[in-house]
């Protein structure tokens, strides 16, 4: 049925064809389309190849996590007192007014960024952790938390228009709200809540502003490292967890070994689920699970095992990641402009390299309206 609709869409116009291509390439499983060479052909090809060509170029660098870098001492607190919202700003009162809406859907994260000297992720996460009393519950030293958050935020690229710390802050705050929905009242433990908010915060760290397919098509080091499978999502996880090892950054230092292992497992599950190629299967699995689950008399879902809980948590962070269209129109328009600009930059790079331009990335033909339907 979906294929039929995509065919119809592609026949309507050039921009419709781009959207059809994007949906097909992004959401539909391509595994069955791989052409497997016959064993004899593969053997002949191997015999022709010189021995030195069987080694990966730059093999030594694959053992390191790219993107993690030492930051200047200004990132740390250097013994200074913690500011009210975790960041120093001369517009604290305005920031306070913004963050009064931390428990409301549609917080204006652009104003938060403006009033926090472009530290939206740090101050938003600081406020969420205070609001949920996670600092006390998990004995997280305040200076360690702020140091980690500032380090994490510095590893988001400010020159990437959409997938930056502004987006991460928005997703973290949206996840915070979804965790409080009445149907999930008292469903999740404090550790599960901690994992979900942390996953939202790190889910796009060190994003280069291009898609998984672009990295695969250009034979990037990341694609080689992660075998073309959820390339960016695996990288975000690696960077996010690696940053915990930086000086005074281990916000989970007082968790038990079992708690750390459990949290890591959940975070990995949630961040990998933000890969758009998993979208259709996520929806199908969630629909099946919800239809077979019981609810209490007050409408609260009964989730009594890890499989059910993590399924809801995966979808929750995924929904938060795609929640722009549900925000007020003025906010939605800003996000739309940003993602279209990021797509265009990728298209420009593909044009420069003589590559086929990805769907929705050609600034000369892309339709904003149809692109938003697809994305």
mmCIF file of C-alpha atoms in Angstrom:
data_model
loop_
_atom_site.group_PDB
_atom_site.id
_atom_site.type_symbol
_atom_site.label_atom_id
_atom_site.label_comp_id
_atom_site.label_asym_id
_atom_site.label_seq_id
_atom_site.Cartn_x
_atom_site.Cartn_y
_atom_site.Cartn_z
ATOM 1 C CA UNK A 1 0.000 0.000 0.000
ATOM 2 C CA UNK A 2 2.793 2.408 0.918
ATOM 3 C CA UNK A 3 4.644 1.588 -2.282
ATOM 4 C CA UNK A 4 1.494 2.350 -4.285
ATOM 5 C CA UNK A 5 1.118 5.735 -2.593
ATOM 6 C CA UNK A 6 4.788 6.542 -3.189
ATOM 7 C CA UNK A 7 4.449 5.691 -6.868
ATOM 8 C CA UNK A 8 1.446 8.005 -7.143
ATOM 9 C CA UNK A 9 3.317 10.786 -5.343
ATOM 10 C CA UNK A 10 6.387 10.429 -7.552
ATOM 11 C CA UNK A 11 4.270 10.837 -10.686
ATOM 12 C CA UNK A 12 2.700 14.107 -9.536
ATOM 13 C CA UNK A 13 5.717 16.423 -9.849
ATOM 14 C CA UNK A 14 9.490 16.624 -9.589
ATOM 15 C CA UNK A 15 9.329 17.670 -5.940
ATOM 16 C CA UNK A 16 6.823 14.884 -5.318
ATOM 17 C CA UNK A 17 9.294 12.438 -6.802
ATOM 18 C CA UNK A 18 11.991 13.742 -4.430
ATOM 19 C CA UNK A 19 9.749 13.216 -1.411
ATOM 20 C CA UNK A 20 8.832 9.728 -2.648
ATOM 21 C CA UNK A 21 12.525 8.888 -3.028
ATOM 22 C CA UNK A 22 13.310 10.240 0.440
ATOM 23 C CA UNK A 23 10.584 8.199 2.129
ATOM 24 C CA UNK A 24 11.563 5.067 0.227
ATOM 25 C CA UNK A 25 15.277 5.466 0.961
ATOM 26 C CA UNK A 26 14.787 6.479 4.584
ATOM 27 C CA UNK A 27 11.916 4.420 5.937
ATOM 28 C CA UNK A 28 11.840 1.217 3.911
ATOM 29 C CA UNK A 29 14.132 -1.705 4.638
ATOM 30 C CA UNK A 30 16.596 -2.189 1.784
ATOM 31 C CA UNK A 31 18.217 -5.382 3.061
ATOM 32 C CA UNK A 32 16.431 -7.626 0.579
ATOM 33 C CA UNK A 33 17.596 -5.519 -2.342
ATOM 34 C CA UNK A 34 21.291 -6.265 -1.892
ATOM 35 C CA UNK A 35 22.867 -8.075 -4.801
ATOM 36 C CA UNK A 36 25.046 -10.909 -3.548
ATOM 37 C CA UNK A 37 27.787 -11.840 -6.014
ATOM 38 C CA UNK A 38 28.193 -15.529 -6.752
ATOM 39 C CA UNK A 39 31.050 -17.205 -4.832
ATOM 40 C CA UNK A 40 33.056 -17.837 -8.021
ATOM 41 C CA UNK A 41 32.949 -14.177 -9.068
ATOM 42 C CA UNK A 42 33.967 -13.114 -5.583
ATOM 43 C CA UNK A 43 36.917 -15.529 -5.637
ATOM 44 C CA UNK A 44 38.130 -14.235 -8.987
ATOM 45 C CA UNK A 45 37.917 -10.661 -7.783
ATOM 46 C CA UNK A 46 39.961 -11.491 -4.674
ATOM 47 C CA UNK A 47 42.728 -13.119 -6.728
ATOM 48 C CA UNK A 48 43.136 -9.998 -8.827
ATOM 49 C CA UNK A 49 43.516 -7.716 -5.836
ATOM 50 C CA UNK A 50 47.059 -6.875 -4.653
ATOM 51 C CA UNK A 51 47.667 -7.876 -1.037
ATOM 52 C CA UNK A 52 48.261 -4.342 0.251
ATOM 53 C CA UNK A 53 44.829 -3.227 -0.990
ATOM 54 C CA UNK A 54 43.058 -5.561 1.428
ATOM 55 C CA UNK A 55 43.947 -3.245 4.323
ATOM 56 C CA UNK A 56 41.685 -0.344 5.204
ATOM 57 C CA UNK A 57 43.189 3.058 4.652
ATOM 58 C CA UNK A 58 43.842 4.843 7.933
ATOM 59 C CA UNK A 59 43.197 1.609 9.818
ATOM 60 C CA UNK A 60 44.919 2.849 12.941
ATOM 61 C CA UNK A 61 42.430 5.685 13.410
ATOM 62 C CA UNK A 62 39.445 3.349 13.606
ATOM 63 C CA UNK A 63 40.284 2.380 17.194
ATOM 64 C CA UNK A 64 39.661 5.962 18.338
ATOM 65 C CA UNK A 65 36.408 7.860 18.697
ATOM 66 C CA UNK A 66 36.557 10.751 16.275
ATOM 67 C CA UNK A 67 34.931 13.997 17.305
ATOM 68 C CA UNK A 68 35.999 13.869 20.958
ATOM 69 C CA UNK A 69 38.402 16.711 21.581
ATOM 70 C CA UNK A 70 40.102 18.427 24.472
ATOM 71 C CA UNK A 71 38.436 21.699 25.286
ATOM 72 C CA UNK A 72 39.837 24.888 26.743
ATOM 73 C CA UNK A 73 39.783 25.315 30.508
ATOM 74 C CA UNK A 74 36.953 27.820 30.140
ATOM 75 C CA UNK A 75 34.579 24.878 29.726
ATOM 76 C CA UNK A 76 35.203 23.813 33.321
ATOM 77 C CA UNK A 77 33.995 25.678 36.371
ATOM 78 C CA UNK A 78 37.459 26.294 37.874
ATOM 79 C CA UNK A 79 36.091 26.516 41.396
ATOM 80 C CA UNK A 80 33.518 29.183 40.596
ATOM 81 C CA UNK A 81 30.038 29.033 42.092
ATOM 82 C CA UNK A 82 27.206 27.430 40.153
ATOM 83 C CA UNK A 83 24.881 29.906 38.509
ATOM 84 C CA UNK A 84 21.135 29.705 39.046
ATOM 85 C CA UNK A 85 20.522 27.794 35.813
ATOM 86 C CA UNK A 86 23.978 26.289 35.400
ATOM 87 C CA UNK A 87 25.190 28.982 32.984
ATOM 88 C CA UNK A 88 26.540 32.477 33.447
ATOM 89 C CA UNK A 89 24.381 35.118 31.821
ATOM 90 C CA UNK A 90 23.615 38.793 32.270
ATOM 91 C CA UNK A 91 20.012 38.063 31.271
ATOM 92 C CA UNK A 92 19.169 35.741 34.139
ATOM 93 C CA UNK A 93 15.727 37.217 34.800
ATOM 94 C CA UNK A 94 14.685 36.811 31.176
ATOM 95 C CA UNK A 95 16.066 33.271 31.198
ATOM 96 C CA UNK A 96 14.101 32.619 34.375
ATOM 97 C CA UNK A 97 10.897 33.718 32.644
ATOM 98 C CA UNK A 98 11.655 31.395 29.727
ATOM 99 C CA UNK A 99 12.362 28.392 31.936
ATOM 100 C CA UNK A 100 9.173 28.862 33.922
ATOM 101 C CA UNK A 101 7.679 26.968 30.983
ATOM 102 C CA UNK A 102 9.985 23.965 31.423
ATOM 103 C CA UNK A 103 6.956 21.784 32.262
ATOM 104 C CA UNK A 104 4.891 22.981 29.302
ATOM 105 C CA UNK A 105 4.800 21.677 25.744
ATOM 106 C CA UNK A 106 6.243 24.183 23.294
ATOM 107 C CA UNK A 107 8.895 25.918 25.393
ATOM 108 C CA UNK A 108 10.510 28.618 23.230
ATOM 109 C CA UNK A 109 13.987 27.114 23.107
ATOM 110 C CA UNK A 110 15.170 29.888 20.776
ATOM 111 C CA UNK A 111 14.592 32.447 23.532
ATOM 112 C CA UNK A 112 16.322 30.156 26.020
ATOM 113 C CA UNK A 113 19.370 30.087 23.741
ATOM 114 C CA UNK A 114 19.308 33.862 23.339
ATOM 115 C CA UNK A 115 19.152 34.498 27.089
ATOM 116 C CA UNK A 116 21.704 31.826 28.087
ATOM 117 C CA UNK A 117 24.540 33.016 25.835
ATOM 118 C CA UNK A 118 23.825 30.112 23.485
ATOM 119 C CA UNK A 119 23.894 27.426 26.171
ATOM 120 C CA UNK A 120 20.340 26.102 25.743
ATOM 121 C CA UNK A 121 21.209 22.452 26.377
ATOM 122 C CA UNK A 122 23.116 23.089 29.600
ATOM 123 C CA UNK A 123 20.502 25.302 31.234
ATOM 124 C CA UNK A 124 17.552 23.220 30.011
ATOM 125 C CA UNK A 125 19.041 19.972 31.316
ATOM 126 C CA UNK A 126 20.064 21.655 34.574
ATOM 127 C CA UNK A 127 16.488 22.857 35.081
ATOM 128 C CA UNK A 128 14.980 19.456 34.211
ATOM 129 C CA UNK A 129 17.306 17.658 36.622
ATOM 130 C CA UNK A 130 16.430 20.137 39.375
ATOM 131 C CA UNK A 131 12.726 19.862 38.606
ATOM 132 C CA UNK A 132 12.839 16.054 38.823
ATOM 133 C CA UNK A 133 15.287 16.039 41.765
ATOM 134 C CA UNK A 134 17.621 13.757 39.812
ATOM 135 C CA UNK A 135 20.733 15.404 41.262
ATOM 136 C CA UNK A 136 19.788 14.323 44.781
ATOM 137 C CA UNK A 137 18.337 10.959 43.793
ATOM 138 C CA UNK A 138 21.527 9.838 42.042
ATOM 139 C CA UNK A 139 23.983 11.906 44.108
ATOM 140 C CA UNK A 140 25.258 13.836 41.103
ATOM 141 C CA UNK A 141 27.698 16.591 42.159
ATOM 142 C CA UNK A 142 26.403 19.858 40.742
ATOM 143 C CA UNK A 143 29.793 20.991 39.453
ATOM 144 C CA UNK A 144 30.281 17.634 37.707
ATOM 145 C CA UNK A 145 26.869 17.893 36.080
ATOM 146 C CA UNK A 146 27.497 21.403 34.769
ATOM 147 C CA UNK A 147 31.001 20.500 33.568
ATOM 148 C CA UNK A 148 29.658 17.489 31.678
ATOM 149 C CA UNK A 149 26.778 19.421 30.150
ATOM 150 C CA UNK A 150 29.020 22.261 28.995
ATOM 151 C CA UNK A 151 31.449 19.719 27.541
ATOM 152 C CA UNK A 152 28.603 17.887 25.804
ATOM 153 C CA UNK A 153 27.158 21.126 24.442
ATOM 154 C CA UNK A 154 30.573 22.151 23.110
ATOM 155 C CA UNK A 155 30.639 18.927 21.083
ATOM 156 C CA UNK A 156 27.515 19.952 19.193
ATOM 157 C CA UNK A 157 28.472 22.027 16.141
ATOM 158 C CA UNK A 158 27.114 25.569 16.159
ATOM 159 C CA UNK A 159 27.692 25.836 12.392
ATOM 160 C CA UNK A 160 25.250 22.975 11.744
ATOM 161 C CA UNK A 161 21.890 24.659 11.296
ATOM 162 C CA UNK A 162 19.489 22.032 12.615
ATOM 163 C CA UNK A 163 21.276 19.182 14.380
ATOM 164 C CA UNK A 164 22.915 21.339 17.041
ATOM 165 C CA UNK A 165 22.575 21.875 20.800
ATOM 166 C CA UNK A 166 19.408 23.906 20.264
ATOM 167 C CA UNK A 167 17.745 20.819 18.770
ATOM 168 C CA UNK A 168 19.158 18.612 21.547
ATOM 169 C CA UNK A 169 17.727 20.947 24.195
ATOM 170 C CA UNK A 170 14.345 20.935 22.468
ATOM 171 C CA UNK A 171 14.283 17.133 22.291
ATOM 172 C CA UNK A 172 15.351 16.817 25.940
ATOM 173 C CA UNK A 173 12.595 19.178 27.087
ATOM 174 C CA UNK A 174 10.008 17.445 24.890
ATOM 175 C CA UNK A 175 11.056 14.074 26.327
ATOM 176 C CA UNK A 176 10.685 15.538 29.824
ATOM 177 C CA UNK A 177 7.083 16.488 28.999
ATOM 178 C CA UNK A 178 6.220 13.151 27.376
ATOM 179 C CA UNK A 179 7.496 11.334 30.472
ATOM 180 C CA UNK A 180 4.832 13.187 32.457
ATOM 181 C CA UNK A 181 1.875 12.289 30.252
ATOM 182 C CA UNK A 182 -1.051 10.950 32.338
ATOM 183 C CA UNK A 183 -1.069 7.578 30.547
ATOM 184 C CA UNK A 184 2.479 6.984 31.830
ATOM 185 C CA UNK A 185 1.962 8.210 35.377
ATOM 186 C CA UNK A 186 4.300 6.317 37.743
ATOM 187 C CA UNK A 187 5.149 3.819 34.981
ATOM 188 C CA UNK A 188 8.886 4.569 34.844
ATOM 189 C CA UNK A 189 11.490 4.348 37.596
ATOM 190 C CA UNK A 190 13.851 7.225 38.379
ATOM 191 C CA UNK A 191 16.658 5.361 36.594
ATOM 192 C CA UNK A 192 14.532 4.967 33.467
ATOM 193 C CA UNK A 193 13.662 8.663 33.539
ATOM 194 C CA UNK A 194 17.351 9.529 33.950
ATOM 195 C CA UNK A 195 18.212 7.312 30.973
ATOM 196 C CA UNK A 196 15.530 8.843 28.741
ATOM 197 C CA UNK A 197 16.501 12.454 29.413
ATOM 198 C CA UNK A 198 20.217 11.644 29.046
ATOM 199 C CA UNK A 199 19.548 9.821 25.758
ATOM 200 C CA UNK A 200 17.688 12.855 24.440
ATOM 201 C CA UNK A 201 20.572 15.144 25.399
ATOM 202 C CA UNK A 202 23.285 13.120 23.634
ATOM 203 C CA UNK A 203 21.237 11.773 20.724
ATOM 204 C CA UNK A 204 22.812 14.022 18.038
ATOM 205 C CA UNK A 205 26.150 15.049 19.582
ATOM 206 C CA UNK A 206 28.922 15.754 17.029
ATOM 207 C CA UNK A 207 26.409 15.624 14.170
ATOM 208 C CA UNK A 208 28.204 16.722 10.965
ATOM 209 C CA UNK A 209 25.079 18.067 9.257
ATOM 210 C CA UNK A 210 24.826 15.285 6.680
ATOM 211 C CA UNK A 211 22.811 12.068 6.549
ATOM 212 C CA UNK A 212 23.827 8.475 7.153
ATOM 213 C CA UNK A 213 23.494 7.812 3.431
ATOM 214 C CA UNK A 214 25.870 10.655 2.588
ATOM 215 C CA UNK A 215 28.490 9.190 4.950
ATOM 216 C CA UNK A 216 28.027 5.757 3.403
ATOM 217 C CA UNK A 217 28.171 7.060 -0.172
ATOM 218 C CA UNK A 218 31.388 8.989 0.516
ATOM 219 C CA UNK A 219 33.084 6.028 2.249
ATOM 220 C CA UNK A 220 33.574 8.091 5.388
ATOM 221 C CA UNK A 221 35.570 6.789 8.328
ATOM 222 C CA UNK A 222 32.409 6.648 10.439
ATOM 223 C CA UNK A 223 30.626 4.493 7.858
ATOM 224 C CA UNK A 224 33.624 2.149 7.812
ATOM 225 C CA UNK A 225 33.720 2.002 11.601
ATOM 226 C CA UNK A 226 30.033 1.181 11.991
ATOM 227 C CA UNK A 227 29.636 -0.999 8.883
ATOM 228 C CA UNK A 228 27.040 1.333 7.321
ATOM 229 C CA UNK A 229 24.570 0.500 10.113
ATOM 230 C CA UNK A 230 22.973 3.477 11.943
ATOM 231 C CA UNK A 231 26.267 5.278 11.415
ATOM 232 C CA UNK A 232 25.455 8.601 13.062
ATOM 233 C CA UNK A 233 23.405 7.113 15.888
ATOM 234 C CA UNK A 234 26.255 4.780 16.850
ATOM 235 C CA UNK A 235 28.656 7.712 16.716
ATOM 236 C CA UNK A 236 26.468 9.932 18.911
ATOM 237 C CA UNK A 237 26.376 7.173 21.515
ATOM 238 C CA UNK A 238 30.122 6.622 21.416
ATOM 239 C CA UNK A 239 30.864 10.327 21.836
ATOM 240 C CA UNK A 240 28.224 10.808 24.532
ATOM 241 C CA UNK A 241 29.547 7.980 26.695
ATOM 242 C CA UNK A 242 33.190 8.828 25.982
ATOM 243 C CA UNK A 243 32.680 12.369 27.306
ATOM 244 C CA UNK A 244 31.732 10.900 30.684
ATOM 245 C CA UNK A 245 35.402 9.889 30.966
ATOM 246 C CA UNK A 246 36.637 13.468 30.679
ATOM 247 C CA UNK A 247 37.844 15.260 33.806
ATOM 248 C CA UNK A 248 35.021 15.898 36.301
ATOM 249 C CA UNK A 249 32.398 14.750 33.788
ATOM 250 C CA UNK A 250 31.179 11.419 35.181
ATOM 251 C CA UNK A 251 27.665 12.321 36.267
ATOM 252 C CA UNK A 252 26.959 8.624 36.917
ATOM 253 C CA UNK A 253 29.874 8.137 39.306
ATOM 254 C CA UNK A 254 27.608 7.263 42.251
ATOM 255 C CA UNK A 255 25.440 4.747 40.421
ATOM 256 C CA UNK A 256 25.982 1.088 41.231
ATOM 257 C CA UNK A 257 27.576 -1.115 38.599
ATOM 258 C CA UNK A 258 24.206 -2.712 37.890
ATOM 259 C CA UNK A 259 22.517 0.697 37.537
ATOM 260 C CA UNK A 260 25.205 1.912 35.122
ATOM 261 C CA UNK A 261 24.875 -1.198 32.992
ATOM 262 C CA UNK A 262 21.099 -0.906 32.936
ATOM 263 C CA UNK A 263 21.213 2.799 32.073
ATOM 264 C CA UNK A 264 23.737 2.226 29.288
ATOM 265 C CA UNK A 265 21.586 -0.513 27.776
ATOM 266 C CA UNK A 266 18.505 1.725 27.783
ATOM 267 C CA UNK A 267 20.320 4.749 26.356
ATOM 268 C CA UNK A 268 21.775 2.674 23.521
ATOM 269 C CA UNK A 269 18.318 1.298 22.707
ATOM 270 C CA UNK A 270 16.746 4.768 22.666
ATOM 271 C CA UNK A 271 19.390 6.587 20.631
ATOM 272 C CA UNK A 272 19.601 3.826 18.014
ATOM 273 C CA UNK A 273 15.824 4.148 17.639
ATOM 274 C CA UNK A 274 16.248 7.741 16.421
ATOM 275 C CA UNK A 275 17.586 6.332 13.138
ATOM 276 C CA UNK A 276 14.810 7.272 10.707
ATOM 277 C CA UNK A 277 15.175 3.961 8.882
ATOM 278 C CA UNK A 278 13.655 2.328 11.987
ATOM 279 C CA UNK A 279 10.549 4.553 11.870
ATOM 280 C CA UNK A 280 8.067 2.179 10.244
ATOM 281 C CA UNK A 281 9.024 -0.840 12.357
ATOM 282 C CA UNK A 282 8.883 1.272 15.530
ATOM 283 C CA UNK A 283 5.350 2.393 14.734
ATOM 284 C CA UNK A 284 4.174 -1.102 13.833
ATOM 285 C CA UNK A 285 5.639 -2.668 16.983
ATOM 286 C CA UNK A 286 4.219 0.060 19.214
ATOM 287 C CA UNK A 287 0.756 -0.277 17.681
ATOM 288 C CA UNK A 288 0.782 -4.023 18.275
ATOM 289 C CA UNK A 289 2.001 -3.640 21.840
ATOM 290 C CA UNK A 290 -0.528 -0.954 22.809
ATOM 291 C CA UNK A 291 -3.427 -2.913 21.312
ATOM 292 C CA UNK A 292 -2.590 -5.950 23.428
ATOM 293 C CA UNK A 293 -1.766 -4.150 26.691
ATOM 294 C CA UNK A 294 -4.102 -3.581 29.565
ATOM 295 C CA UNK A 295 -4.700 -0.198 31.168
ATOM 296 C CA UNK A 296 -5.788 0.712 34.671
ATOM 297 C CA UNK A 297 -9.166 2.249 35.394
ATOM 298 C CA UNK A 298 -7.498 5.677 35.231
ATOM 299 C CA UNK A 299 -6.106 5.002 31.751
ATOM 300 C CA UNK A 300 -2.500 4.291 32.757
ATOM 301 C CA UNK A 301 -0.661 1.726 30.621
ATOM 302 C CA UNK A 302 0.439 -1.430 32.421
ATOM 303 C CA UNK A 303 4.044 -2.060 31.378
ATOM 304 C CA UNK A 304 5.457 -4.871 33.472
ATOM 305 C CA UNK A 305 8.657 -5.910 31.671
ATOM 306 C CA UNK A 306 11.733 -4.375 30.058
ATOM 307 C CA UNK A 307 10.663 -5.151 26.497
ATOM 308 C CA UNK A 308 7.416 -3.214 26.832
ATOM 309 C CA UNK A 309 8.973 -0.316 28.721
ATOM 310 C CA UNK A 310 11.888 0.190 26.365
ATOM 311 C CA UNK A 311 9.527 0.010 23.404
ATOM 312 C CA UNK A 312 7.579 2.971 24.778
ATOM 313 C CA UNK A 313 10.795 4.796 25.701
ATOM 314 C CA UNK A 314 12.249 4.315 22.210
ATOM 315 C CA UNK A 315 9.128 5.772 20.652
ATOM 316 C CA UNK A 316 9.022 8.575 23.193
ATOM 317 C CA UNK A 317 12.489 9.904 22.344
ATOM 318 C CA UNK A 318 11.802 9.308 18.643
ATOM 319 C CA UNK A 319 8.576 11.338 18.904
ATOM 320 C CA UNK A 320 10.383 14.114 20.767
ATOM 321 C CA UNK A 321 12.996 14.114 18.007
ATOM 322 C CA UNK A 322 10.273 14.684 15.390
ATOM 323 C CA UNK A 323 8.011 16.948 17.441
ATOM 324 C CA UNK A 324 8.623 20.259 15.623
ATOM 325 C CA UNK A 325 5.299 20.180 13.720
ATOM 326 C CA UNK A 326 3.395 19.938 17.008
ATOM 327 C CA UNK A 327 4.861 23.184 18.349
ATOM 328 C CA UNK A 328 3.454 26.659 17.731
ATOM 329 C CA UNK A 329 3.623 27.812 14.106
ATOM 330 C CA UNK A 330 6.293 30.457 14.742
ATOM 331 C CA UNK A 331 8.601 27.836 16.295
ATOM 332 C CA UNK A 332 7.800 25.250 13.639
ATOM 333 C CA UNK A 333 8.693 27.674 10.851
ATOM 334 C CA UNK A 334 12.102 28.342 12.386
ATOM 335 C CA UNK A 335 12.838 24.622 12.615
ATOM 336 C CA UNK A 336 11.652 24.114 9.036
ATOM 337 C CA UNK A 337 13.977 26.834 7.738
ATOM 338 C CA UNK A 338 16.866 25.264 9.612
ATOM 339 C CA UNK A 339 16.361 21.709 8.358
ATOM 340 C CA UNK A 340 15.847 22.859 4.768
ATOM 341 C CA UNK A 341 19.068 24.892 4.937
ATOM 342 C CA UNK A 342 20.923 21.878 6.306
ATOM 343 C CA UNK A 343 19.534 19.697 3.523
ATOM 344 C CA UNK A 344 20.610 22.317 0.971
ATOM 345 C CA UNK A 345 24.155 22.395 2.342
ATOM 346 C CA UNK A 346 24.371 18.625 1.937
ATOM 347 C CA UNK A 347 23.046 18.957 -1.607
ATOM 348 C CA UNK A 348 25.705 21.563 -2.376
ATOM 349 C CA UNK A 349 28.420 19.212 -1.138
ATOM 350 C CA UNK A 350 27.016 16.381 -3.243
ATOM 351 C CA UNK A 351 26.932 18.661 -6.287
ATOM 352 C CA UNK A 352 30.574 19.664 -5.710
ATOM 353 C CA UNK A 353 31.605 16.008 -5.498
ATOM 354 C CA UNK A 354 29.710 15.113 -8.662
ATOM 355 C CA UNK A 355 27.365 12.854 -6.696
ATOM 356 C CA UNK A 356 23.669 12.317 -7.243
ATOM 357 C CA UNK A 357 21.879 14.877 -5.079
ATOM 358 C CA UNK A 358 19.854 13.294 -2.282
ATOM 359 C CA UNK A 359 16.064 13.706 -2.214
ATOM 360 C CA UNK A 360 14.983 17.076 -0.749
ATOM 361 C CA UNK A 361 18.582 18.352 -0.779
ATOM 362 C CA UNK A 362 18.511 20.183 -4.115
ATOM 363 C CA UNK A 363 17.873 23.819 -3.220
ATOM 364 C CA UNK A 364 16.762 24.529 -6.783
ATOM 365 C CA UNK A 365 13.898 22.015 -6.856
ATOM 366 C CA UNK A 366 13.043 21.024 -3.270
ATOM 367 C CA UNK A 367 9.522 21.820 -2.077
ATOM 368 C CA UNK A 368 9.419 22.926 1.559
ATOM 369 C CA UNK A 369 5.822 21.792 2.010
ATOM 370 C CA UNK A 370 6.285 18.337 0.483
ATOM 371 C CA UNK A 371 9.634 17.895 2.206
ATOM 372 C CA UNK A 372 8.011 18.466 5.581
ATOM 373 C CA UNK A 373 5.389 15.826 4.844
ATOM 374 C CA UNK A 374 8.181 13.367 4.077
ATOM 375 C CA UNK A 375 10.486 14.326 6.931
#
